[in-house]
CSV table of C-alpha atoms and ligand atoms in Angstrom, one decimal:
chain,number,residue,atom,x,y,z
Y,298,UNK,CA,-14.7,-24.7,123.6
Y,299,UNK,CA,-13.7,-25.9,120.2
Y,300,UNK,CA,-16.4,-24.4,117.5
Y,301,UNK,CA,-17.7,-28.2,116.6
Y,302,UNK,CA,-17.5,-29.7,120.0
Y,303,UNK,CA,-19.8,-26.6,120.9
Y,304,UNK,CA,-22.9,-27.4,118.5
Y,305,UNK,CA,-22.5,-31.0,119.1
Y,306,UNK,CA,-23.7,-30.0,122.7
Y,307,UNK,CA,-26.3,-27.7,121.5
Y,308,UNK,CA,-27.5,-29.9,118.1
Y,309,UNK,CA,-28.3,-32.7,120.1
Y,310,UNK,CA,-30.3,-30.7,123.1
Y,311,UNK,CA,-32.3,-28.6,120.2
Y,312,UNK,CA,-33.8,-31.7,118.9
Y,313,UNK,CA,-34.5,-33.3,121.4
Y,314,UNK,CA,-37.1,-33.5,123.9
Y,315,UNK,CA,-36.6,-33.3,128.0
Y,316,UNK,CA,-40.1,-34.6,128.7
Y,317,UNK,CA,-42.1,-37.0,127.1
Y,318,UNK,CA,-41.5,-37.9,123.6
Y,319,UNK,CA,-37.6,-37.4,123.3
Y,320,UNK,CA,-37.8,-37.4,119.1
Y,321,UNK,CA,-39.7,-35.3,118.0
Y,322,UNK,CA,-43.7,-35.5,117.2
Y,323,UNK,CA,-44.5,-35.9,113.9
Y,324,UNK,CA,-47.9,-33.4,113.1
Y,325,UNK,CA,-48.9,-35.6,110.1
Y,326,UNK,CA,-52.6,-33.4,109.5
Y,327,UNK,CA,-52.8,-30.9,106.7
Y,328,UNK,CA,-55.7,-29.0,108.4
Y,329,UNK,CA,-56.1,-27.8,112.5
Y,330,UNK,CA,-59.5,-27.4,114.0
Y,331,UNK,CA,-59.8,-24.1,115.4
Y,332,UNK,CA,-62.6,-24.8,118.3
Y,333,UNK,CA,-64.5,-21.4,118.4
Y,334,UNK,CA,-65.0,-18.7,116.0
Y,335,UNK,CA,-63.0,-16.3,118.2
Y,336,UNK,CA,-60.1,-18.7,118.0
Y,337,UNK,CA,-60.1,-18.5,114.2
Y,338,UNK,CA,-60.5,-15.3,114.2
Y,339,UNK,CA,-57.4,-14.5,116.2
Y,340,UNK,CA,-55.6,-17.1,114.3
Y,341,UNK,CA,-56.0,-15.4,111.0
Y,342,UNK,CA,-55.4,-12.2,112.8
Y,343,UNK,CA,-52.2,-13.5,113.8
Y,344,UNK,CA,-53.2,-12.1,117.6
Y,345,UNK,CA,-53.4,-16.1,118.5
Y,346,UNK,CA,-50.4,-18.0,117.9
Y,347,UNK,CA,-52.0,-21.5,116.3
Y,348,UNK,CA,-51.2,-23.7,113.4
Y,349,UNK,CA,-54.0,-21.9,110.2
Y,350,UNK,CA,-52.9,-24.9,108.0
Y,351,UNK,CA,-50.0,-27.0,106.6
Y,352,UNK,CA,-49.2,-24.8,103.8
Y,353,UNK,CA,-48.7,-22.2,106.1
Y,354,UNK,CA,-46.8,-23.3,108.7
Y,355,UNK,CA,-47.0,-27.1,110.5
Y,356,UNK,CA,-46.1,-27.3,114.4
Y,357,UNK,CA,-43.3,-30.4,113.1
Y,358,UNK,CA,-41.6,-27.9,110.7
Y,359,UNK,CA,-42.0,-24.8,113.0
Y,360,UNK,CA,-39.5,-27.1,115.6
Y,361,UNK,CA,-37.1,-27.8,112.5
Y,362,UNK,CA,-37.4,-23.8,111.8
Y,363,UNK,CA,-36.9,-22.4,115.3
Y,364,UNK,CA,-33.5,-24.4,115.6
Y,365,UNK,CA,-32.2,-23.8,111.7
Y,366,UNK,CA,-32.8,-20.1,112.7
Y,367,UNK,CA,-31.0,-20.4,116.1
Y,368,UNK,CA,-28.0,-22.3,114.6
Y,369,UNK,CA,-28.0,-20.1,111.9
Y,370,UNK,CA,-28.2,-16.7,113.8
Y,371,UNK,CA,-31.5,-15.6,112.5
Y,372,UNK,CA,-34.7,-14.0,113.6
Y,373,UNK,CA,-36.6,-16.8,111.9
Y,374,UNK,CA,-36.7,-19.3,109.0
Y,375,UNK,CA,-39.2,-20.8,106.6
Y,376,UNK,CA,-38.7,-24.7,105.7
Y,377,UNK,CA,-39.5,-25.6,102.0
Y,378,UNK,CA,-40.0,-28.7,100.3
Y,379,UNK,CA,-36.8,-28.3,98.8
Y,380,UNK,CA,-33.3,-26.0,97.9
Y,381,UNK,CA,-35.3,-24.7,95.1
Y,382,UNK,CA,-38.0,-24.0,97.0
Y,383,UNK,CA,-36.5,-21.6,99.4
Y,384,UNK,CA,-35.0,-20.3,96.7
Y,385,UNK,CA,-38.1,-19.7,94.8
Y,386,UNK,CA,-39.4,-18.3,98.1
Y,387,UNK,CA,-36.8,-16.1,98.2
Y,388,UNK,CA,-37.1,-15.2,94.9
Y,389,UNK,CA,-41.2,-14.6,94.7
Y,390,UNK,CA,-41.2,-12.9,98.0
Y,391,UNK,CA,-39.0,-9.8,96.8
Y,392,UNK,CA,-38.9,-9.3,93.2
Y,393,UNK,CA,-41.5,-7.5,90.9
Y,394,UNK,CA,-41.2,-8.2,87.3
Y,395,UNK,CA,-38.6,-5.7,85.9
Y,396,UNK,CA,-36.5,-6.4,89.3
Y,397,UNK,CA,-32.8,-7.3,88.6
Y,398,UNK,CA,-30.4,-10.0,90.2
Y,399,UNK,CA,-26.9,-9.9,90.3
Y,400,UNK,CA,-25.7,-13.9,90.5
Y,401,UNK,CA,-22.0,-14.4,91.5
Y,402,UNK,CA,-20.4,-17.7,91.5
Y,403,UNK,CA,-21.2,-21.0,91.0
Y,404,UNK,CA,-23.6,-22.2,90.0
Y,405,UNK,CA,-25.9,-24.8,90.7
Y,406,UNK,CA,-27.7,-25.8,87.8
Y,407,UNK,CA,-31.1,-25.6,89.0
Y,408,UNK,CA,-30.5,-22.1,90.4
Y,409,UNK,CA,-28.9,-21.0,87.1
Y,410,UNK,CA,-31.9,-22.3,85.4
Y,411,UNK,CA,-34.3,-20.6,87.3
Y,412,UNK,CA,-32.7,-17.0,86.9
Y,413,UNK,CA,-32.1,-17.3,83.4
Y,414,UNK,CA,-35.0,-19.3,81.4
Y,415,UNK,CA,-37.4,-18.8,84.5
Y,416,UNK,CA,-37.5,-16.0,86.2
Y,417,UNK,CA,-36.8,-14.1,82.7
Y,418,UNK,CA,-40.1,-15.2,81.4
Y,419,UNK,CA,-41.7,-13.2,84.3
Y,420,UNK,CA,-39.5,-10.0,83.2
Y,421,UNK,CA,-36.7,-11.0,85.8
Y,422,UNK,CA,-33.6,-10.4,84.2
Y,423,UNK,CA,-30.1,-12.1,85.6
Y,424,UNK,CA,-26.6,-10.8,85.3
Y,425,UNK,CA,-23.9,-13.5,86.1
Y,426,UNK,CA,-20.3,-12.6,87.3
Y,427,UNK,CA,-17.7,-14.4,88.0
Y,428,UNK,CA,-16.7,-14.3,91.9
Y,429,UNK,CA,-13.5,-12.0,91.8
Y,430,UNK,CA,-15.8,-9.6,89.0
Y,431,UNK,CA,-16.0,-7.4,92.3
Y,432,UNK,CA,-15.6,-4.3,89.8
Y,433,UNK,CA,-17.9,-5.2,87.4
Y,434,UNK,CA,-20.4,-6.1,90.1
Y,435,UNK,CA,-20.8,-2.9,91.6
Y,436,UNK,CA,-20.9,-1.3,87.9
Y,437,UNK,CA,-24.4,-3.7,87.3
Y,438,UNK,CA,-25.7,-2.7,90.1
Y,439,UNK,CA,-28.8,0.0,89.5
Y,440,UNK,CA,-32.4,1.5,90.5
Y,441,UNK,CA,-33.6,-2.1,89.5
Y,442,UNK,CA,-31.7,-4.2,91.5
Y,443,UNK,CA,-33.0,-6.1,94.6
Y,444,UNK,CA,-31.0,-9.1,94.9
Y,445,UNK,CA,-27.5,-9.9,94.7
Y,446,UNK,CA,-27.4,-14.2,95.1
Y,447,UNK,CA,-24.2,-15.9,96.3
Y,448,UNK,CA,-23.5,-19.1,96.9
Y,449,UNK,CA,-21.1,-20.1,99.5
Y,450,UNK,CA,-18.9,-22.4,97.4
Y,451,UNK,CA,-18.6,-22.8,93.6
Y,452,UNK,CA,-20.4,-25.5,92.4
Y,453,UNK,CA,-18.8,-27.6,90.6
Y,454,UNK,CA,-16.6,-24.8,89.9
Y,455,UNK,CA,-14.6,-24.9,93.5
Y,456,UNK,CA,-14.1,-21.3,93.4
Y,457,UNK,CA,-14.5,-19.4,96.8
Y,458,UNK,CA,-16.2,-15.8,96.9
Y,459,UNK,CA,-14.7,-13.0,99.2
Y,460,UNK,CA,-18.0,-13.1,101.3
Y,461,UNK,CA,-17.5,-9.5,103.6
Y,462,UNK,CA,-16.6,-7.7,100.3
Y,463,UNK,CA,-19.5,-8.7,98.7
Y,464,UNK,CA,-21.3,-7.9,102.0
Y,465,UNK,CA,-19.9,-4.2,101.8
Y,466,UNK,CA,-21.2,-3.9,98.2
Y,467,UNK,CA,-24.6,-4.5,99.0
Y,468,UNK,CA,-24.9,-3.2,102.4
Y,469,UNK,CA,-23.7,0.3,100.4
Y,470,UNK,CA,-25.9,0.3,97.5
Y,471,UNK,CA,-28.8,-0.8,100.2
Y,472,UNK,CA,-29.2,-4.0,97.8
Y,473,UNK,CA,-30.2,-7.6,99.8
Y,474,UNK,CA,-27.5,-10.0,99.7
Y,475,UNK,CA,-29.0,-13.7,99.6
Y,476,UNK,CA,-26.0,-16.4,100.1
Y,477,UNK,CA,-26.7,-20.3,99.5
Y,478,UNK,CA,-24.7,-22.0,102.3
Y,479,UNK,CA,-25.8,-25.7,101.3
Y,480,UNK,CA,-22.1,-27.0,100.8
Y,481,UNK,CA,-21.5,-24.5,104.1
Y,482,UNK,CA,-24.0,-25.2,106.6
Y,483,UNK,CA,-22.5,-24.5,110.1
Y,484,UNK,CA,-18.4,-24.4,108.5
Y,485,UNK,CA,-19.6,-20.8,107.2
Y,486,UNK,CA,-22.0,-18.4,109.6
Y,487,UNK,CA,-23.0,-16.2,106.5
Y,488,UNK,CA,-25.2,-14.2,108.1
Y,489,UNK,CA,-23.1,-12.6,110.5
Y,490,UNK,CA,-20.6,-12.1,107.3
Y,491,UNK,CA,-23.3,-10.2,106.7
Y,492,UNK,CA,-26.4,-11.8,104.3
Y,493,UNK,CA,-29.4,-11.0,104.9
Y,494,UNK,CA,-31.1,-14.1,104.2
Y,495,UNK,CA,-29.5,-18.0,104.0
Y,496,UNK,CA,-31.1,-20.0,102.1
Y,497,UNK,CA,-30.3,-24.2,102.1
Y,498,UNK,CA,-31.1,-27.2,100.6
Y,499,UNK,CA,-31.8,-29.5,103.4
Y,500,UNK,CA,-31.6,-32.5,100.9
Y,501,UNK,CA,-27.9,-32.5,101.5
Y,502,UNK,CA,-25.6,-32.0,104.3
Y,503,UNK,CA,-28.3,-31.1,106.8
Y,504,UNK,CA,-30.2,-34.2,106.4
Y,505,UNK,CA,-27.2,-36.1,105.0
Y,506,UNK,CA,-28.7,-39.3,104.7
Y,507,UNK,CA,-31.1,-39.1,101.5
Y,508,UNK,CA,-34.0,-39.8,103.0
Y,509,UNK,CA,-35.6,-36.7,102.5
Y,510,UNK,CA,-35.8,-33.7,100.2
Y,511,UNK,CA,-36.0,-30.3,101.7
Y,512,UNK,CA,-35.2,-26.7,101.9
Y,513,UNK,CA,-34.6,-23.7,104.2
Y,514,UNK,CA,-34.9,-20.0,104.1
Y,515,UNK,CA,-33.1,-18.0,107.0
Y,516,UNK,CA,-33.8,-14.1,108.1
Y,517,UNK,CA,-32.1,-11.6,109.9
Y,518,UNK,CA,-34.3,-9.3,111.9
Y,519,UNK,CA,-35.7,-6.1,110.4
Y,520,UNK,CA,-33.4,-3.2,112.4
Y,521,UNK,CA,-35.3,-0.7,114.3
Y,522,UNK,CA,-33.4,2.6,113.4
Y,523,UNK,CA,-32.2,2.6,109.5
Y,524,UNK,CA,-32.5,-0.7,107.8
Y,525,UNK,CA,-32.3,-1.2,103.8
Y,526,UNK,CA,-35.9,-3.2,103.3
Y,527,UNK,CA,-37.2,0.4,104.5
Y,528,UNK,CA,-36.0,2.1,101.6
Y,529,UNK,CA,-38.5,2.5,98.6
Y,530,UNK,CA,-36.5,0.2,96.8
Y,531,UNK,CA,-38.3,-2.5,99.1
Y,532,UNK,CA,-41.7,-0.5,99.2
Y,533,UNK,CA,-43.6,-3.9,98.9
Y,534,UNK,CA,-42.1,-5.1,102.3
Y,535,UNK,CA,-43.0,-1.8,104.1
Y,536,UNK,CA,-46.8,-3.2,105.3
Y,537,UNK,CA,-45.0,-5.8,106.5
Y,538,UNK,CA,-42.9,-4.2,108.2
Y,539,UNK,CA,-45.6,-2.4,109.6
Y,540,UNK,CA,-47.6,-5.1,110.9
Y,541,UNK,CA,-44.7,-7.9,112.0
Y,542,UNK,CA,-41.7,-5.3,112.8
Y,543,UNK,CA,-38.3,-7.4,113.3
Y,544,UNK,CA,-40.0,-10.4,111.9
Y,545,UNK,CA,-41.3,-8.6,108.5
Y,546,UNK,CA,-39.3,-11.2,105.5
Y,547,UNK,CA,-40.5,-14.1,107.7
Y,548,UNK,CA,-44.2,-12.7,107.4
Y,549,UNK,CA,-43.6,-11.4,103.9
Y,550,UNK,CA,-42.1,-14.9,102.5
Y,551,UNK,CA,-44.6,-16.9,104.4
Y,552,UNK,CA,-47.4,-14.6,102.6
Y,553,UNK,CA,-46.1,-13.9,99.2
Y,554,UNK,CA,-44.6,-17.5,98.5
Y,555,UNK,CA,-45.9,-20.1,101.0
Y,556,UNK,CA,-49.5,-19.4,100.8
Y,557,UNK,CA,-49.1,-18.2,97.3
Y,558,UNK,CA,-47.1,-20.8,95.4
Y,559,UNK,CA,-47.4,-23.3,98.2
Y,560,UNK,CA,-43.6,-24.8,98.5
Y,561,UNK,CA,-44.0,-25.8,101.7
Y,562,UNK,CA,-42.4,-28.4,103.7
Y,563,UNK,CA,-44.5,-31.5,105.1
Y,564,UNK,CA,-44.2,-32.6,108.9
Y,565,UNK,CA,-42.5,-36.4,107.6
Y,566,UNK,CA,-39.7,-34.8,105.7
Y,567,UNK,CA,-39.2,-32.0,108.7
Y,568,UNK,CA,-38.7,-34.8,110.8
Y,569,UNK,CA,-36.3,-36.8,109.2
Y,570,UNK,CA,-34.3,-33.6,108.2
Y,571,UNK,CA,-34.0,-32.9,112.3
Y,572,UNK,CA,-32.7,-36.6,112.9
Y,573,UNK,CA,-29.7,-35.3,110.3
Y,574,UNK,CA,-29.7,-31.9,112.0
Y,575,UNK,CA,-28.6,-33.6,115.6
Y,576,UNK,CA,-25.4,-35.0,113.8
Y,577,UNK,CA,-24.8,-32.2,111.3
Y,578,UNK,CA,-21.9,-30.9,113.4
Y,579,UNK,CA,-20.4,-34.5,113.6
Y,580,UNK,CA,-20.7,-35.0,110.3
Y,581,UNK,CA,-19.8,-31.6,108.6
Y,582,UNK,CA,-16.1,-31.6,111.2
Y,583,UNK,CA,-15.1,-35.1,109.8
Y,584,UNK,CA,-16.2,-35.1,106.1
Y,585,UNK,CA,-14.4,-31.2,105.6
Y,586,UNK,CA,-11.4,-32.9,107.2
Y,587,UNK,CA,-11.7,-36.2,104.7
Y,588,UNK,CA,-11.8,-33.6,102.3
Y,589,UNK,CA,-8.6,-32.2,102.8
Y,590,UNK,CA,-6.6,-35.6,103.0
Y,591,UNK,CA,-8.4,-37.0,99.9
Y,592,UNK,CA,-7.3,-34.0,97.9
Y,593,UNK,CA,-3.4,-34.1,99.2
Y,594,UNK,CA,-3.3,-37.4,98.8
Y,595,UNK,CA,-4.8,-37.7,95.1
Y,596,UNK,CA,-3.6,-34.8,93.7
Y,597,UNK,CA,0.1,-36.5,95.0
Y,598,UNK,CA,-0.9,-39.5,92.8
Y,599,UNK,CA,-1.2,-37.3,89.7
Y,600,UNK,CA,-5.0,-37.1,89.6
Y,601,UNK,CA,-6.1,-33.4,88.3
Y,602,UNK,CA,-8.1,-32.6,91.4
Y,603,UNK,CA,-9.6,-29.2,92.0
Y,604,UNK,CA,-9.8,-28.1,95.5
Y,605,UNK,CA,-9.2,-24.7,97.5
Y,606,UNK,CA,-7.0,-26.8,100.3
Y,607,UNK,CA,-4.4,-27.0,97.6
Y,608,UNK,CA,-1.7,-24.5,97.2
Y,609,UNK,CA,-2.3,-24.5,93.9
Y,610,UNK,CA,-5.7,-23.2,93.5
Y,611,UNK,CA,-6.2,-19.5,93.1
Y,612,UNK,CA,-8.4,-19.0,96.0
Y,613,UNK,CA,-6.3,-21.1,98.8
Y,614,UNK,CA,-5.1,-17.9,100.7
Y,615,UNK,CA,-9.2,-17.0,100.9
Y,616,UNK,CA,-9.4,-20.7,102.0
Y,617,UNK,CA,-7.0,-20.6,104.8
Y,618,UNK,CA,-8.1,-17.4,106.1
Y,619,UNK,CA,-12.3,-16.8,105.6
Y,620,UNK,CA,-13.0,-21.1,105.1
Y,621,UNK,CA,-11.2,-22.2,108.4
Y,622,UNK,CA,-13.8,-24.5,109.2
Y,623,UNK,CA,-13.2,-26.3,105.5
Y,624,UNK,CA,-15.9,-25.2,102.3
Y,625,UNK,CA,-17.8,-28.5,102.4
Y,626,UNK,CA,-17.9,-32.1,100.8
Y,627,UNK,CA,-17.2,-31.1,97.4
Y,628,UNK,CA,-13.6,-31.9,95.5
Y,629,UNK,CA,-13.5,-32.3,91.7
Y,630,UNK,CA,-11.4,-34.4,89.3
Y,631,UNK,CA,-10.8,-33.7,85.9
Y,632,UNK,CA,-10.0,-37.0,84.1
Y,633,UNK,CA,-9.2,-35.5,81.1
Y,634,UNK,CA,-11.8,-37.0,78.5
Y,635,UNK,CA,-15.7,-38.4,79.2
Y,636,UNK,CA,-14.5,-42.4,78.1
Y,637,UNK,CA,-11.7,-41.5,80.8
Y,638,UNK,CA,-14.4,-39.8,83.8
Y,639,UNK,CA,-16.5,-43.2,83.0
Y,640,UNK,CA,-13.8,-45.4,82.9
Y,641,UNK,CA,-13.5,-44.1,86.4
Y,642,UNK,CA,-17.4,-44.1,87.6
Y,643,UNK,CA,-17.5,-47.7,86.3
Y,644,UNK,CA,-14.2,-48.8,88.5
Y,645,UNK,CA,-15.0,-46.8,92.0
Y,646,UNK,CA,-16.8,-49.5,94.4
Y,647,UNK,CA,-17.0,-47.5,96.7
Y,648,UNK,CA,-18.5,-44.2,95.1
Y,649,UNK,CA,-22.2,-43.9,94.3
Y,650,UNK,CA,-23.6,-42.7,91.4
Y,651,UNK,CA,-26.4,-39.8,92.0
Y,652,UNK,CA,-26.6,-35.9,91.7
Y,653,UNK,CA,-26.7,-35.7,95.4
Y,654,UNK,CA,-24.0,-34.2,97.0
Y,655,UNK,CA,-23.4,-34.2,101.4
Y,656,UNK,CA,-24.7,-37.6,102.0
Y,657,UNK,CA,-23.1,-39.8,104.6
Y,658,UNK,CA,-21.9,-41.8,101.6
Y,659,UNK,CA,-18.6,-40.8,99.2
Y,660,UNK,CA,-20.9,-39.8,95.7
Y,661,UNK,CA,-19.9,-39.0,92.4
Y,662,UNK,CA,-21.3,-38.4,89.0
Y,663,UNK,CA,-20.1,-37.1,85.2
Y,664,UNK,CA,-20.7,-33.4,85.7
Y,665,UNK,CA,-21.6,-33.0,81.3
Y,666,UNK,CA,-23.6,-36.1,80.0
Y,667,UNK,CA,-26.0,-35.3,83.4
Y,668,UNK,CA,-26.9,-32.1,85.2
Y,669,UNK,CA,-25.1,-29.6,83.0
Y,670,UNK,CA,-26.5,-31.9,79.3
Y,671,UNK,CA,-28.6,-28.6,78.5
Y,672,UNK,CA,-26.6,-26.2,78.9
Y,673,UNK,CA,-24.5,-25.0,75.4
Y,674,UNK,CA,-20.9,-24.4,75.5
Y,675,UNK,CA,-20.5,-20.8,77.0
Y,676,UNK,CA,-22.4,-21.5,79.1
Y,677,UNK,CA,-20.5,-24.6,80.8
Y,678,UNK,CA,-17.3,-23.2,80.1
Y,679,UNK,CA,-18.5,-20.4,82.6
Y,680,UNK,CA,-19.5,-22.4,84.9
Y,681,UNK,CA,-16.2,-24.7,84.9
Y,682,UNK,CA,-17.7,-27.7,82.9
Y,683,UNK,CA,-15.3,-29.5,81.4
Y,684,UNK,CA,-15.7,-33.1,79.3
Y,685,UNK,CA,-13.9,-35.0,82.1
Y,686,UNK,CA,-15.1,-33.0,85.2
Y,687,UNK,CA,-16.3,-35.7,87.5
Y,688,UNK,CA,-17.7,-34.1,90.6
Y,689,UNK,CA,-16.8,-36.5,94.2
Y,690,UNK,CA,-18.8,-35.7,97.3
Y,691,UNK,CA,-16.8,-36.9,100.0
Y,692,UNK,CA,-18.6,-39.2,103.0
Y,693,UNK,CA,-18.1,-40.8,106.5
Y,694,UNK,CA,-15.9,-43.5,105.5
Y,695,UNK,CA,-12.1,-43.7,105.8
Y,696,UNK,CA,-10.8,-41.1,104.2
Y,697,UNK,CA,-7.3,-43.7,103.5
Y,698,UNK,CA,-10.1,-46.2,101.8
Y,699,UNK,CA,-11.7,-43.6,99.8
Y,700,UNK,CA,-8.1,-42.5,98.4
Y,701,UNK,CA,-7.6,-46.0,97.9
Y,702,UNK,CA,-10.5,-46.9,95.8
Y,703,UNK,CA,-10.1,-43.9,93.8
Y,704,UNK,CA,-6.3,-44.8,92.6
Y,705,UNK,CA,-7.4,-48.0,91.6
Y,706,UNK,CA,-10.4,-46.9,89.8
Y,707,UNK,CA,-8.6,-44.2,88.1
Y,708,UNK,CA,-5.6,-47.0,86.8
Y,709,UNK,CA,-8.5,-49.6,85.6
Y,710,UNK,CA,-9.0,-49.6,82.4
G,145,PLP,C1,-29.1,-29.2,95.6
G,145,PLP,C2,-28.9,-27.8,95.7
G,145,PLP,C3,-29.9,-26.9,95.6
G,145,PLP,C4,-31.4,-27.4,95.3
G,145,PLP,O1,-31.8,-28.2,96.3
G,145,PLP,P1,-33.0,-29.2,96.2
G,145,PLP,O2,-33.3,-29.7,97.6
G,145,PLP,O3,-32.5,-30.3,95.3
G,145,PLP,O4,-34.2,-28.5,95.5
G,145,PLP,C5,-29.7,-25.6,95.6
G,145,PLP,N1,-28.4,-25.1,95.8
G,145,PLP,C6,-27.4,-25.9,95.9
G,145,PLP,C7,-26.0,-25.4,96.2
G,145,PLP,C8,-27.6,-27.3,95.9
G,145,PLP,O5,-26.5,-28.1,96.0
């Protein structure tokens, strides 16, 4: 069966229920009442499998976990209370100050921010590569490095990593590869291109309707003969390993982050996130279509428009051949000069204004004078910031309307 039409089928039935209560229950309590000492006892234990308390788990977010891991192809998955909570999660459940990352791609500004003025204040240092920089990747890789972060698509950048060859460089230094499939989620399976832990923010295509903010983290298993968390690089994850066996990062990042830093997910948010889950397929099949024609169609017009789909962008042989299933809602436009980009946003009717992106809605914002206003010049030159880069997250509607709109914005004056 077609790839789409298959999860469609298997979205819907996740979600929901064949007896009683068909949407799913909502477990609006922050604490559970254990009943008998012994209970608690095995509860903490971990020898009686019942909610502890919200910040470690919530039955309403377990649901939404149990099928993000199934979809995704993992052992298990932690939900956040946002993309930069699983990626914090990520984050404070593997490194140790003096720990390295190697960050390729992208990226999103939050992310960038984190790695370089965050995490460096806790001794964390960042080195940021370009995604073809395969050789100098492998050169920055040493004793001290424990996570090499990838994100599916550049954002706003457009450029495409070569997933399995990044893959082969960490699987061979025995270094985890973390990928960030929120442009991607179901159009890109990266953990059987081999990550070992996905990490989304929900806020966008998975929920898809901004109603509510939210974040994932997905694990592989732990392997049973060699594995690369059992080398003494990853001696911190060992008594885990120990204790929970195949599920050792979910018990390690539900420790170290969850009950430590507390970015968990609340049952109302889990909830609406699953009502976007059941159409994600639907959704993600038409808008990386949309996608396609919008770019055709206003690059044909004249319009500067960066997207892999076209033949003239320097990673459309990787798009044909590893993005089959499309790289998400993201296109940009380069109009040239800022009056020019908001000469645009003030002419689109049917665009909305927000840094959101893989809403149901066609969105679109002024990528310098908003998320990227911080950041100096190298720094948005590297990350493909220009003065007139307006970034367009495509939607449901007409794909012909959207192209529509957008010549006549770009004419008004
Ligand atoms: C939005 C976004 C995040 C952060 O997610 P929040 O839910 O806003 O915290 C991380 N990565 C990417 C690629 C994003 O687009």
């Amino acid at each position: 069966m077609n790839y789409f039409e298959d999860l469609n089928t298997k979205l819907v039935g996740l979600v929901g229920s064949k007896e009683g209560a068909i949407s799913p229950t909502i477990t609006s309590s922050a604490s559970f009442a254990y009943g008998t000492p012994e209970t608690a006892e095995g509860i903490f234990d971990g020898s009686v499998k019942k909610p502890l308390y919200s910040r470690m788990g919530n039955p309403t977010t377990a649901k939404l976990e149990s099928i993000i891991a199934e979809i995704e192809g993992g052992v298990g998955a932690i939900a956040t209370s946002s993309g930069m909570g699983a990626t914090s999660l990520v984050c404070m459940s593997l490194l140790s100050s003096g720990d390295e990352i190697i960050s390729i791609g992208g990226l999103f500004g939050g992310t960038y921010a984190l790695f370089s003025e965050t995490l460096s204040r806790f001794g964390i240092k960042t080195h940021f590569f370009d995604v073809d920089e395969l050789e100098a990747i492998k050169s920055a890789v040493n004793e001290k490095t424990k996570i090499i972060f990838l994100e599916s698509v550049g954002n706003p950048n457009m450029r495409l990593p070569d997933i399995k060859a990044i893959a082969d460089i960490a699987n061979e230094s025995e270094i985890a590869l973390v990928v960030d499939n929120t442009a991607t989620p179901l159009s890109l399976s990266a953990l059987k291109m081999g990550a070992d832990i996905v990490v989304y923010s929900t806020t966008k295509l998975i929920s898809g309707n901004a109603s509510a903010l939210g974040g994932c983290a997905v694990f592989r298993a732990i392997e049973n003969e060699y594995d690369k968390f059992k080398t003494p690089r990853y001696s911190d994850i060992h008594k885990f390993i120990k204790g929970a066996g195949a599920m050792a990062l979910i018990a390690n990042g539900k420790k170290r982050a969850l009950r430590d830093f507390g970015m968990s997910a609340n049952a109302h948010a889990s909830y609406q996130t699953m009502l976007g889950l059941e159409t994600l397929a639907l959704r993600v099949e038409r808008i990386t279509k949309s996608v396609e024609i919008v770019a055709k169609e206003l690059k044909s017009h004249g319009l500067k428009v960066n997207h892999p789909s076209l033949a003239s962008h320097p990673h459309y042989e990787r798009y044909m051949s590893d993005f089959i299933r499309g790289c998400g809602p993201l296109l940009t436009i380069d109009f040239g000069s800022k009056e020019a980009a908001f000469s645009f946003l003030r002419n689109t009717k049917l665009a909305t204004l927000t840094a959101n992106i893989g809403d149901s809605r066609t969105l679109a914002l002024h990528m310098a004078s908003t998320i990227y206003r911080d950041f100096d010049n190298p720094t948005r030159e590297f990350l493909g910031i220009t003065e007139g880069l307006v970034r367009v997250s495509i939607g449901l509607e007409s794909p012909h309307d959207i192209v529509s709109d957008f010549l006549a914005a770009s004419k008004a004056e």
